């Protein structure tokens, strides 16, 4: 648009300012160094809170309201712009006549006139609200994204025929064209198809009918840069009235960064960053959509809950980076095992879900289809993985549940699949189980049992029993501490039921410490009564309890309070403790040995038997597991294993004791093999501490 006089320029500034939240200005520095405000749009009065006449006659009044801390920056910025003929941009505070300070943002570009004066054409916007929003968004941006709030900065003037007349610097930056390349050409060249044709139709309809479908409205569309790249942009077209004609002003904002941020936020919110699979949130959303749309009698779907067996061992032994490699490869194999419209999601850790759709409406057929997929998954995950040149064999435990007509709860479906998966793991791992109602009943029972177990200590329902350890003549050598739970309603709860729950729930930490302290108290009472002098107590320590970070200081604190227990306690460890962190295990054992604690390896031969580790452990005794003792008279293999353990203990200079000895014949068979220490019903049953001395008094006095 050509500007012929000051009045036209003032009108143009006013028209521009109607579509943007601020005001335009023209500032002149005369050759003598004096500044004067030549033009300012009418919207300045509202922004500055001053009459236009005041602003135009004495701009210094407005300048005086700039915050003192910002005034020098504003002056320096303008002087720098004058010296280098460069655009300036600055945010500053302005004291509104209403009394509050408001944030303004100013931009201006200088131009040298022939008489030596400088003229800045600029724009000032009240950004107070933006600053407040930015502060609020900053906290959100720390978690998810970085948002840059841009104003509509590209301004293109267009004539009635849609031909470009002016093309400002921002438009050059966004589109990549120089003005000479676009002026006189149709503005639709800046848009790709089909947006170009649609835009032409809008303008044509407006010219023919006056239908303002896009005039004065902001809309998102696509732009095309000079290099052919497409980008998202926000376009607003306004009409400028002239005496004998009209023009259009197109204002453009590049939305590329915002769109990228939106995509990133969506990815962070709905996808797992490690595997790029849908996460729990997106899985539940898709499952909710399916359940909402599904009608009784329609095609069924299924959930496959997949957990990798022994993944923790891999992480502990080879490191989390290796574990992450495995998870990524597992994700890839799972995607290759399903159809395109099925969903593979990662719930977290080593747990994955496959959501199968469009299975048969017949329940039995749908279940067979789901089992086929599960078997395919099991097979592909059994194939060795290559992890940093290491061939690693993994296996999954998989639980299956179907979408049924009477079950539309997302959480219940996930719980059912989870329960089935745990049944698969309990069945020996690397297996597949279907959900049935009995699993739900067992889970409810387990939940109740865990809840009751949490209160068992406070309600004094837990009690220690003691079972004697004997030599061949029946003389008492020591006792093993056994935990019993007597519930007022459930009766005598078997350790086989509640110990695994304590392990899984973490209650074993509290219960284990309680057992050690109670055993030390019992030793102190016996010592004070001069009963069973020198008797040693053996206490079972679970692998999870032993690996607890504060296990060592807790035990030492107890022993400091019960010094009588030193040299009279033996901790029985199972071979599972050697699965991971062996060096740490040995270090803890050696530290406890300094406190007088002896160690026995319980259930030897049933777990992770490694002679290379065994010879490094500061052990005093091996225990032959009751499973080998039970059939020692009838099963040559059990007899051979017992003989091997006895020979190994002798070779390593360790003591050996057999548990589960219930008959004289078993005792004699063990003695014939070289084992002379025993534990079992043949010698004594477990009894409370108060009954223990009376039961064994004759063996103590001889």
XYZ file of C-alpha atoms in Angstrom:
702
model
C 0.000 0.000 0.000
C 1.339 3.422 -0.954
C 1.234 6.136 1.697
C 0.840 9.650 0.313
C 0.619 11.810 3.409
C 0.727 11.811 7.191
C -3.035 11.406 7.398
C -2.899 8.206 5.334
C -0.072 6.889 7.473
C -2.024 7.674 10.638
C -5.051 5.833 9.226
C -2.910 2.851 8.303
C -1.415 2.706 11.779
C -4.866 2.853 13.327
C -6.123 0.056 11.085
C -3.145 -2.111 11.968
C -3.621 -1.513 15.677
C -7.282 -2.571 15.519
C -6.144 -6.157 14.920
C -3.290 -6.330 17.405
C -3.169 -5.673 21.156
C -0.985 -2.564 21.250
C -0.123 0.578 19.283
C 2.181 1.617 16.438
C 4.410 4.677 16.526
C 6.885 6.693 14.458
C 9.770 8.194 16.434
C 12.230 10.689 14.947
C 15.679 11.753 16.090
C 16.465 15.056 14.428
C 20.000 16.009 13.297
C 20.388 18.126 16.442
C 19.853 15.040 18.599
C 16.351 15.876 19.785
C 13.649 13.219 19.731
C 10.054 13.789 18.750
C 7.044 11.479 18.329
C 5.831 12.070 14.810
C 2.991 9.597 14.723
C 1.237 7.255 17.136
C -1.845 5.085 16.604
C -5.026 5.989 18.470
C -4.840 2.788 20.533
C -1.904 4.322 22.422
C -4.349 6.282 24.567
C -5.872 3.109 25.996
C -2.512 1.359 26.415
C -0.773 4.311 28.125
C -3.787 5.642 30.000
C -3.159 9.169 28.656
C -4.977 11.455 26.281
C -3.752 11.341 22.687
C -3.129 15.082 22.746
C -0.847 14.657 25.757
C 1.064 11.857 24.121
C 1.488 13.659 20.802
C 2.404 17.033 22.288
C 4.760 15.828 24.992
C 5.911 12.232 24.671
C 8.325 12.783 27.549
C 5.374 12.478 29.948
C 4.899 8.890 28.859
C 8.631 8.217 28.954
C 8.755 9.459 32.549
C 6.395 6.653 33.555
C 8.850 3.969 32.506
C 10.170 2.093 35.563
C 13.486 3.626 36.753
C 15.223 0.233 36.507
C 14.171 -0.072 32.848
C 14.527 3.535 31.683
C 18.295 3.375 31.187
C 17.971 0.090 29.266
C 15.376 1.699 27.000
C 17.611 4.690 26.300
C 20.681 2.517 25.712
C 18.678 0.272 23.391
C 17.486 3.203 21.274
C 20.975 4.766 21.151
C 22.504 1.444 20.098
C 19.884 1.153 17.381
C 20.747 4.655 16.175
C 24.489 3.986 16.125
C 24.212 0.710 14.246
C 21.006 1.350 12.304
C 19.704 -1.911 13.716
C 16.200 -2.805 14.912
C 15.601 -2.677 18.634
C 13.392 -4.782 20.858
C 12.863 -4.481 24.589
C 10.490 -5.425 27.375
C 10.011 -2.790 30.057
C 7.665 -1.750 32.843
C 5.347 1.209 32.575
C 3.463 2.851 35.443
C -0.111 3.271 34.310
C -1.967 6.323 35.669
C -4.177 3.788 37.481
C -1.142 3.183 39.704
C 0.014 -0.299 38.734
C 3.065 -1.205 36.687
C 2.394 -2.956 33.395
C 4.783 -4.833 31.174
C 5.219 -3.484 27.640
C 7.164 -4.931 24.762
C 8.476 -2.564 22.105
C 9.941 -3.253 18.673
C 11.188 -0.672 16.171
C 13.305 -0.490 13.034
C 15.325 2.659 12.204
C 15.647 4.356 8.817
C 18.151 7.084 7.945
C 16.631 10.097 6.153
C 18.444 12.271 3.646
C 18.656 15.223 6.039
C 20.556 13.082 8.583
C 17.617 12.428 10.866
C 16.585 8.940 11.953
C 13.042 7.614 11.949
C 11.934 4.504 13.855
C 8.775 2.684 12.880
C 7.710 0.583 15.784
C 5.081 -1.178 17.763
C 4.418 -1.377 21.527
C 2.281 -4.101 23.057
C 0.950 -4.491 26.600
C 2.266 -7.946 27.569
C 1.288 -7.896 31.251
C -1.150 -10.763 30.841
C 1.391 -12.678 28.786
C 3.983 -12.255 31.543
C 1.552 -13.629 34.112
C 0.741 -16.563 31.862
C 4.421 -17.212 31.214
C 5.057 -17.433 34.959
C 2.265 -19.980 35.354
C 3.367 -21.941 32.291
C 6.994 -22.085 33.444
C 6.153 -24.607 36.182
C 4.276 -26.757 33.706
C 7.065 -26.429 31.162
C 9.555 -27.964 33.615
C 7.719 -31.295 33.315
C 6.433 -31.442 29.826
C 7.318 -28.678 27.406
C 8.782 -25.329 26.592
C 6.241 -22.933 25.187
C 7.173 -19.870 23.240
C 4.319 -17.437 22.969
C 4.673 -15.518 19.689
C 2.573 -12.656 18.500
C 1.246 -12.396 14.917
C 4.382 -11.007 13.391
C 4.230 -11.361 9.597
C 2.237 -8.567 7.885
C 1.373 -8.778 4.202
C -0.830 -6.242 2.402
C -2.883 -7.545 -0.530
C -4.935 -5.767 -3.156
C -8.490 -6.617 -4.238
C -7.267 -9.201 -6.696
C -5.243 -11.041 -4.036
C -1.897 -9.676 -5.282
C 0.817 -8.942 -2.734
C 1.713 -5.256 -2.308
C 3.982 -5.235 0.768
C 5.993 -7.922 2.476
C 7.619 -7.029 5.800
C 10.824 -8.389 7.335
C 8.998 -10.936 9.475
C 7.305 -12.323 6.371
C 10.724 -12.594 4.717
C 11.995 -14.578 7.689
C 8.981 -16.903 7.852
C 8.488 -17.596 4.129
C 12.070 -17.176 2.905
C 11.165 -14.890 -0.044
C 12.524 -11.425 -0.713
C 9.874 -8.753 -1.440
C 10.907 -8.497 -5.097
C 10.058 -12.200 -5.518
C 6.476 -11.933 -4.269
C 5.180 -8.384 -4.788
C 2.645 -8.355 -7.609
C 2.006 -12.093 -7.313
C -1.014 -13.867 -5.841
C -0.770 -14.462 -2.118
C -1.941 -18.038 -2.645
C 1.612 -18.845 -3.756
C 2.453 -18.927 -0.045
C 0.036 -21.836 0.537
C 0.039 -25.415 -0.793
C -2.925 -27.291 -2.194
C -5.690 -27.784 -1.195
C -5.383 -24.717 1.043
C -4.448 -22.531 -1.923
C -7.634 -23.293 -3.884
C -9.775 -22.982 -0.769
C -8.280 -19.570 -0.017
C -8.896 -18.385 -3.596
C -12.509 -19.532 -3.316
C -12.978 -17.630 -0.062
C -11.638 -14.412 -1.572
C -13.692 -14.883 -4.775
C -16.881 -15.490 -2.768
C -16.190 -12.395 -0.702
C -15.705 -10.248 -3.788
C -18.887 -11.582 -5.449
C -21.260 -11.858 -2.495
C -19.626 -10.031 0.400
C -19.659 -13.229 2.430
C -16.964 -12.631 5.047
C -16.179 -16.273 5.713
C -12.502 -15.668 6.488
C -12.351 -11.869 6.863
C -11.680 -10.911 10.466
C -11.386 -14.544 11.552
C -8.269 -16.359 12.730
C -7.819 -19.810 11.276
C -5.140 -22.456 11.096
C -3.878 -23.425 7.690
C -0.704 -24.555 5.946
C 2.027 -22.316 4.587
C 4.721 -23.086 2.053
C 8.243 -21.721 2.422
C 10.392 -20.835 -0.536
C 12.310 -24.101 -0.217
C 9.045 -26.033 -0.515
C 8.736 -27.000 3.133
C 5.226 -26.855 4.565
C 4.454 -25.474 7.993
C 1.460 -24.771 10.193
C 0.436 -21.158 10.440
C -2.318 -19.040 11.919
C -3.788 -16.589 9.386
C -5.990 -13.573 10.013
C -7.178 -11.374 7.139
C -8.574 -7.887 7.750
C -10.044 -5.425 5.244
C -8.702 -1.857 4.925
C -11.152 0.639 3.469
C -9.897 3.379 1.123
C -11.864 6.174 -0.532
C -12.254 4.365 -3.817
C -11.034 0.867 -3.043
C -10.111 -1.546 -0.311
C -7.110 -3.665 0.584
C -6.481 -6.721 2.727
C -3.946 -7.169 5.489
C -2.822 -10.707 6.152
C -1.255 -11.352 9.557
C 0.588 -14.651 9.944
C 1.942 -16.519 12.945
C 4.284 -19.465 12.446
C 2.853 -22.333 14.510
C 5.650 -24.785 13.761
C 7.210 -24.667 17.215
C 3.856 -24.837 18.957
C 2.844 -27.863 16.878
C 6.131 -29.582 17.639
C 5.599 -28.866 21.318
C 2.062 -30.263 21.188
C 3.330 -33.426 19.528
C 6.070 -33.726 22.166
C 3.608 -33.205 25.019
C 1.281 -35.830 23.586
C 4.192 -38.217 23.256
C 5.326 -37.601 26.829
C 1.791 -37.987 28.141
C 0.777 -41.096 26.207
C 3.942 -42.971 25.204
C 6.709 -44.737 27.082
C 9.978 -42.841 26.428
C 12.152 -45.982 26.490
C 10.237 -48.247 24.099
C 8.009 -45.663 22.323
C 5.056 -47.939 23.074
C 1.737 -46.587 24.392
C 1.863 -46.192 28.159
C -0.694 -47.132 30.800
C -2.690 -43.928 30.254
C -3.096 -44.436 26.513
C -3.818 -48.152 26.981
C -6.624 -47.397 29.433
C -7.990 -44.724 27.088
C -8.090 -47.137 24.148
C -9.568 -49.871 26.312
C -12.230 -47.469 27.593
C -13.158 -46.527 24.016
C -13.479 -50.187 23.033
C -15.595 -51.096 26.064
C -17.821 -48.062 25.560
C -18.541 -48.933 21.929
C -18.873 -52.684 22.428
C -22.344 -54.210 22.549
C -23.286 -57.657 23.948
C -22.853 -60.403 21.372
C -20.253 -58.507 19.330
C -16.695 -59.603 18.679
C -14.650 -60.149 21.847
C -11.269 -58.790 22.818
C -8.549 -59.922 25.204
C -5.771 -58.582 27.405
C -2.434 -60.387 27.577
C -0.447 -59.337 30.652
C 3.249 -60.103 30.076
C 5.966 -60.061 32.739
C 9.592 -60.940 31.984
C 10.969 -63.678 34.225
C 14.131 -62.892 36.237
C 14.407 -59.377 34.840
C 15.551 -57.990 38.191
C 18.453 -60.431 38.190
C 19.504 -59.131 34.758
C 19.338 -55.522 35.974
C 21.268 -56.267 39.159
C 23.961 -58.325 37.490
C 24.504 -56.538 34.153
C 23.183 -53.038 34.887
C 20.148 -50.988 33.950
C 21.494 -50.023 30.522
C 21.542 -53.709 29.556
C 18.061 -54.110 31.000
C 16.882 -51.180 28.886
C 18.308 -52.841 25.783
C 16.299 -55.961 26.527
C 13.090 -53.959 27.077
C 13.487 -52.200 23.727
C 14.079 -55.492 21.913
C 11.121 -57.095 23.694
C 8.914 -54.192 22.598
C 10.025 -54.689 18.997
C 9.300 -58.428 19.071
C 5.889 -57.901 20.652
C 4.917 -55.472 17.887
C 5.907 -58.061 15.315
C 3.731 -60.666 17.050
C 0.390 -58.853 16.717
C -1.838 -57.341 14.064
C -1.657 -53.677 13.115
C -4.892 -52.744 14.878
C -3.903 -54.451 18.147
C -2.151 -52.451 20.857
C 1.137 -53.254 22.578
C 1.725 -51.105 25.681
C 4.340 -50.934 28.396
C 2.948 -50.518 31.903
C 6.346 -49.927 33.485
C 9.359 -51.976 34.566
C 9.273 -55.314 32.739
C 5.484 -55.449 32.382
C 3.749 -55.223 29.017
C 0.129 -55.497 27.877
C -1.225 -56.653 24.526
C -4.758 -55.496 23.739
C -6.343 -57.807 21.162
C -9.450 -56.714 19.251
C -11.883 -58.332 16.832
C -11.690 -61.839 18.257
C -14.513 -64.315 17.755
C -17.844 -63.512 19.490
C -17.740 -67.110 20.791
C -15.933 -67.089 24.117
C -14.168 -70.429 23.714
C -12.980 -69.590 20.193
C -11.831 -66.115 21.294
C -9.882 -67.683 24.151
C -8.172 -70.069 21.721
C -7.264 -67.136 19.489
C -5.800 -65.246 22.450
C -3.845 -68.341 23.504
C -2.365 -68.645 20.018
C -1.101 -65.063 20.234
C 0.220 -65.699 23.754
C 2.054 -68.805 22.579
C 3.510 -66.846 19.666
C 4.711 -64.197 22.117
C 6.184 -66.824 24.443
C 8.010 -68.455 21.568
C 9.452 -65.229 20.188
C 10.577 -64.086 23.641
C 12.248 -67.470 24.247
C 14.512 -66.811 21.265
C 17.905 -65.539 22.581
C 18.509 -61.788 22.656
C 21.833 -60.160 21.826
C 22.744 -57.668 24.551
C 26.136 -56.038 24.008
C 27.528 -59.175 22.350
C 26.009 -61.320 25.118
C 23.453 -63.954 24.170
C 20.691 -63.727 26.762
C 17.715 -66.090 27.041
C 14.573 -64.591 28.488
C 11.121 -65.962 29.166
C 7.703 -64.443 29.885
C 4.876 -65.234 32.252
C 1.612 -64.393 30.493
C -1.879 -63.934 31.892
C -4.989 -63.782 29.686
C -8.446 -62.349 30.294
C -11.291 -61.734 27.828
C -13.676 -58.793 27.507
C -16.977 -60.260 28.638
C -20.527 -58.922 28.486
C -20.766 -58.625 32.239
C -17.427 -56.924 32.778
C -16.836 -53.362 31.614
C -14.393 -52.151 34.283
C -10.940 -51.235 32.985
C -9.250 -51.667 36.349
C -10.960 -55.010 36.887
C -9.821 -56.265 33.477
C -6.238 -55.238 34.195
C -6.430 -56.851 37.622
C -7.741 -60.096 36.149
C -4.946 -60.240 33.575
C -2.440 -59.405 36.324
C -3.739 -62.204 38.548
C -3.531 -64.678 35.690
C 0.046 -63.582 35.000
C 1.022 -64.173 38.640
C -0.510 -67.638 38.429
C 1.666 -68.275 35.366
C 4.723 -67.115 37.304
C 3.782 -69.255 40.303
C 3.395 -72.264 37.988
C 7.095 -72.166 37.206
C 7.414 -69.139 34.888
C 7.636 -69.190 31.092
C 3.996 -70.233 31.018
C 0.518 -68.997 30.095
C -2.534 -68.894 32.347
C -6.142 -67.879 31.728
C -8.036 -65.901 34.331
C -10.734 -67.686 36.288
C -12.842 -66.569 39.220
C -10.908 -68.695 41.712
C -7.902 -66.439 41.122
C -9.964 -63.457 42.259
C -10.998 -65.329 45.406
C -7.388 -66.222 46.182
C -6.299 -62.635 45.573
C -8.964 -61.366 47.972
C -7.835 -63.872 50.570
C -4.236 -62.812 50.097
C -5.170 -59.137 50.459
C -7.015 -59.880 53.683
C -4.118 -61.973 54.967
C -1.665 -59.174 54.242
C -3.887 -56.680 56.050
C -4.148 -58.963 59.085
C -0.408 -59.631 59.026
C 0.300 -55.894 59.257
C -1.445 -55.864 62.633
C -0.141 -59.210 63.880
C 2.872 -57.793 65.759
C 0.934 -55.036 67.518
C -1.808 -57.503 68.449
C 0.812 -59.958 69.791
C -0.336 -62.709 67.448
C 3.200 -63.655 66.378
C 5.180 -66.016 68.579
C 8.589 -67.648 68.422
C 8.920 -71.410 68.690
C 12.197 -73.272 69.162
C 13.173 -76.658 67.685
C 16.228 -78.427 69.045
C 19.363 -79.279 67.048
C 20.855 -82.580 68.229
C 23.791 -84.895 67.862
C 23.501 -88.636 67.234
C 23.061 -89.344 70.934
C 20.226 -86.855 71.186
C 22.231 -84.255 73.094
C 21.045 -80.678 72.536
C 23.441 -78.578 70.462
C 21.270 -75.563 69.790
C 17.865 -74.552 68.497
C 16.319 -73.094 65.378
C 13.969 -70.131 65.834
C 10.647 -70.700 64.036
C 7.944 -68.082 63.577
C 4.306 -68.921 64.297
C 1.166 -66.851 63.736
C -1.884 -67.552 65.886
C -4.871 -65.604 64.561
C -8.085 -65.451 66.645
C -10.262 -66.254 63.625
C -7.928 -67.931 61.118
C -6.258 -70.102 63.720
C -2.668 -71.262 63.281
C -1.622 -69.684 59.962
C 1.079 -71.718 58.237
C 4.407 -69.957 57.594
C 4.136 -71.292 54.044
C 1.132 -68.942 53.637
C 2.252 -65.783 55.383
C 6.025 -65.702 54.851
C 5.735 -65.254 51.028
C 3.214 -62.457 51.629
C 5.599 -60.805 54.068
C 8.365 -61.068 51.460
C 6.320 -59.579 48.628
C 4.767 -56.788 50.699
C 7.966 -55.728 52.458
C 6.581 -56.661 55.887
C 9.511 -59.062 56.182
C 11.723 -56.108 57.162
C 9.708 -55.297 60.277
C 8.929 -58.922 61.121
C 12.542 -60.014 60.575
C 13.870 -57.352 62.949
C 11.241 -58.322 65.515
C 12.291 -61.989 65.326
C 15.981 -61.166 65.892
C 15.177 -58.931 68.855
C 12.779 -61.455 70.414
C 15.383 -64.231 70.065
C 17.978 -62.045 71.785
C 15.519 -61.299 74.582
C 14.921 -65.047 75.054
C 18.665 -65.684 75.277
C 18.920 -62.934 77.901
C 16.123 -64.478 79.975
C 17.696 -67.931 79.812
C 21.061 -66.436 80.734
C 19.585 -64.609 83.735
C 17.949 -67.872 84.896
C 21.180 -69.788 84.225
C 19.323 -72.113 81.839
C 20.730 -73.792 78.718
C 24.131 -72.077 79.093
C 25.991 -71.534 75.856
C 23.005 -72.549 73.718
C 23.129 -71.178 70.167
C 20.049 -70.038 68.276
C 19.696 -70.274 64.499
C 17.525 -67.615 62.836
C 16.294 -67.740 59.242
C 17.109 -64.544 57.319
C 15.361 -63.982 53.981
C 17.313 -62.776 50.970
C 15.208 -59.615 50.711
C 15.748 -58.815 54.392
C 19.499 -59.420 54.127
C 19.766 -57.139 51.059
C 17.982 -54.280 52.858
C 20.302 -51.271 53.037
C 19.967 -50.819 56.805
C 19.999 -54.513 57.720
C 23.580 -54.411 58.999
C 23.215 -51.377 61.331
C 19.871 -52.716 62.625
C 21.412 -56.061 63.641
C 24.444 -54.381 65.189
C 22.187 -52.064 67.200
C 20.257 -55.055 68.571
C 23.474 -56.898 69.473
C 24.801 -53.799 71.231
C 21.703 -53.874 73.461
C 21.822 -57.633 74.028
C 25.515 -58.382 74.339
C 24.714 -61.865 75.676
C 23.596 -62.800 72.166
C 27.056 -62.318 70.692
C 28.669 -65.598 69.673
C 25.333 -67.334 70.315
C 23.471 -66.496 67.105
C 23.642 -68.216 63.753
C 21.938 -66.758 60.686
C 20.589 -69.285 58.208
C 20.687 -67.978 54.625
C 19.230 -69.637 51.540
C 21.041 -70.015 48.250
C 18.752 -67.400 46.668
C 20.838 -64.758 48.414
C 23.608 -65.516 45.917
C 21.529 -64.603 42.872
C 22.748 -60.997 42.919
C 25.140 -58.583 44.650
C 27.448 -61.368 45.836
C 30.293 -59.056 46.845
C 27.905 -57.031 48.977
C 26.592 -60.238 50.577
C 30.112 -61.382 51.478
C 30.983 -57.957 52.893
C 27.900 -57.957 55.148
C 28.576 -61.504 56.307
C 32.157 -60.658 57.214
C 31.046 -57.560 59.136
C 28.470 -59.575 61.095
C 31.006 -62.309 61.750
C 33.085 -59.694 63.573
C 30.066 -59.268 65.863
C 30.064 -62.997 66.622
C 27.357 -64.057 64.164
C 27.842 -67.488 62.571
C 26.329 -68.457 59.207
C 24.755 -71.602 57.822
C 23.572 -72.181 54.273
C 19.999 -73.488 54.486
C 18.282 -75.852 52.015
C 21.617 -76.480 50.332
C 21.359 -78.086 46.894
C 17.877 -76.793 46.076
C 18.788 -73.436 44.561
C 21.622 -71.404 43.124
C 24.496 -73.754 43.872
C 27.790 -72.214 42.827
C 30.967 -73.616 44.324
C 32.929 -70.547 43.210
C 30.738 -68.414 45.477
C 30.409 -71.040 48.205
C 34.120 -71.124 48.960
C 34.167 -67.311 49.348
C 31.378 -67.197 51.928
C 32.336 -67.106 55.638
C 30.142 -70.125 56.455
C 30.301 -72.520 59.389
C 27.676 -75.034 58.351
C 25.655 -76.520 55.481
C 22.101 -77.794 56.016
C 20.855 -80.772 54.038
C 17.349 -79.943 52.855
C 14.453 -82.034 54.177
C 13.458 -82.918 50.593
C 16.602 -85.069 50.305
C 16.201 -86.570 53.779
C 12.567 -87.653 53.313
C 13.361 -90.343 50.690
C 16.968 -91.025 51.572
C 16.104 -94.671 52.327
C 14.267 -95.253 49.055
C 15.676 -92.881 46.446
C 19.318 -93.430 45.461
C 19.447 -89.935 43.959
C 18.508 -88.312 47.266
C 21.053 -90.459 49.059
C 23.703 -89.469 46.504
C 22.927 -85.779 46.910
C 23.049 -86.030 50.708
C 26.378 -87.861 50.455
C 27.742 -85.158 48.133
C 26.726 -82.365 50.490
C 28.344 -84.167 53.426
C 31.561 -84.747 51.466
C 31.600 -81.163 50.247
C 31.181 -79.772 53.758
C 34.061 -81.939 54.944
C 36.244 -80.777 52.059
C 35.498 -77.134 52.840
C 35.976 -77.615 56.572
C 32.318 -76.865 57.333
C 29.874 -78.514 59.686
C 26.811 -80.269 58.277
C 23.339 -80.837 59.718
C 20.303 -82.591 58.235
C 16.808 -81.222 58.714
C 13.519 -83.098 58.593
C 14.848 -86.211 60.341
C 11.724 -88.081 61.494
C 12.891 -91.690 62.004
C 15.791 -93.560 63.511
C 16.392 -95.175 60.135
C 16.895 -91.778 58.515
C 19.276 -90.790 61.303
C 21.263 -94.005 60.878
C 21.445 -93.585 57.092
C 22.769 -90.062 57.501
C 25.251 -91.166 60.144
C 26.487 -93.865 57.769
C 27.192 -91.131 55.233
C 29.071 -89.038 57.813
C 26.402 -86.628 59.069
C 26.046 -86.595 62.874
C 23.947 -83.497 63.586
C 20.181 -83.509 63.107
C 16.972 -81.548 63.335
C 13.511 -83.041 63.114
C 10.497 -84.589 64.819
C 12.430 -87.734 65.700
C 14.351 -85.670 68.251
C 11.939 -82.865 69.172
C 9.089 -80.746 67.926
C 9.046 -76.937 67.911
C 7.777 -75.511 71.214
C 7.437 -72.041 72.791
C 10.399 -70.636 74.667
C 8.813 -71.354 78.057
C 8.454 -75.056 77.254
C 11.785 -75.477 75.532
C 13.948 -75.766 78.650
C 11.590 -78.223 80.329
C 11.480 -80.393 77.207
C 15.256 -80.539 76.896
C 16.269 -80.402 80.550
C 17.588 -83.963 80.510
C 19.725 -83.277 77.457
C 21.037 -80.049 78.977
C 22.138 -81.574 82.265
C 24.164 -84.377 80.689
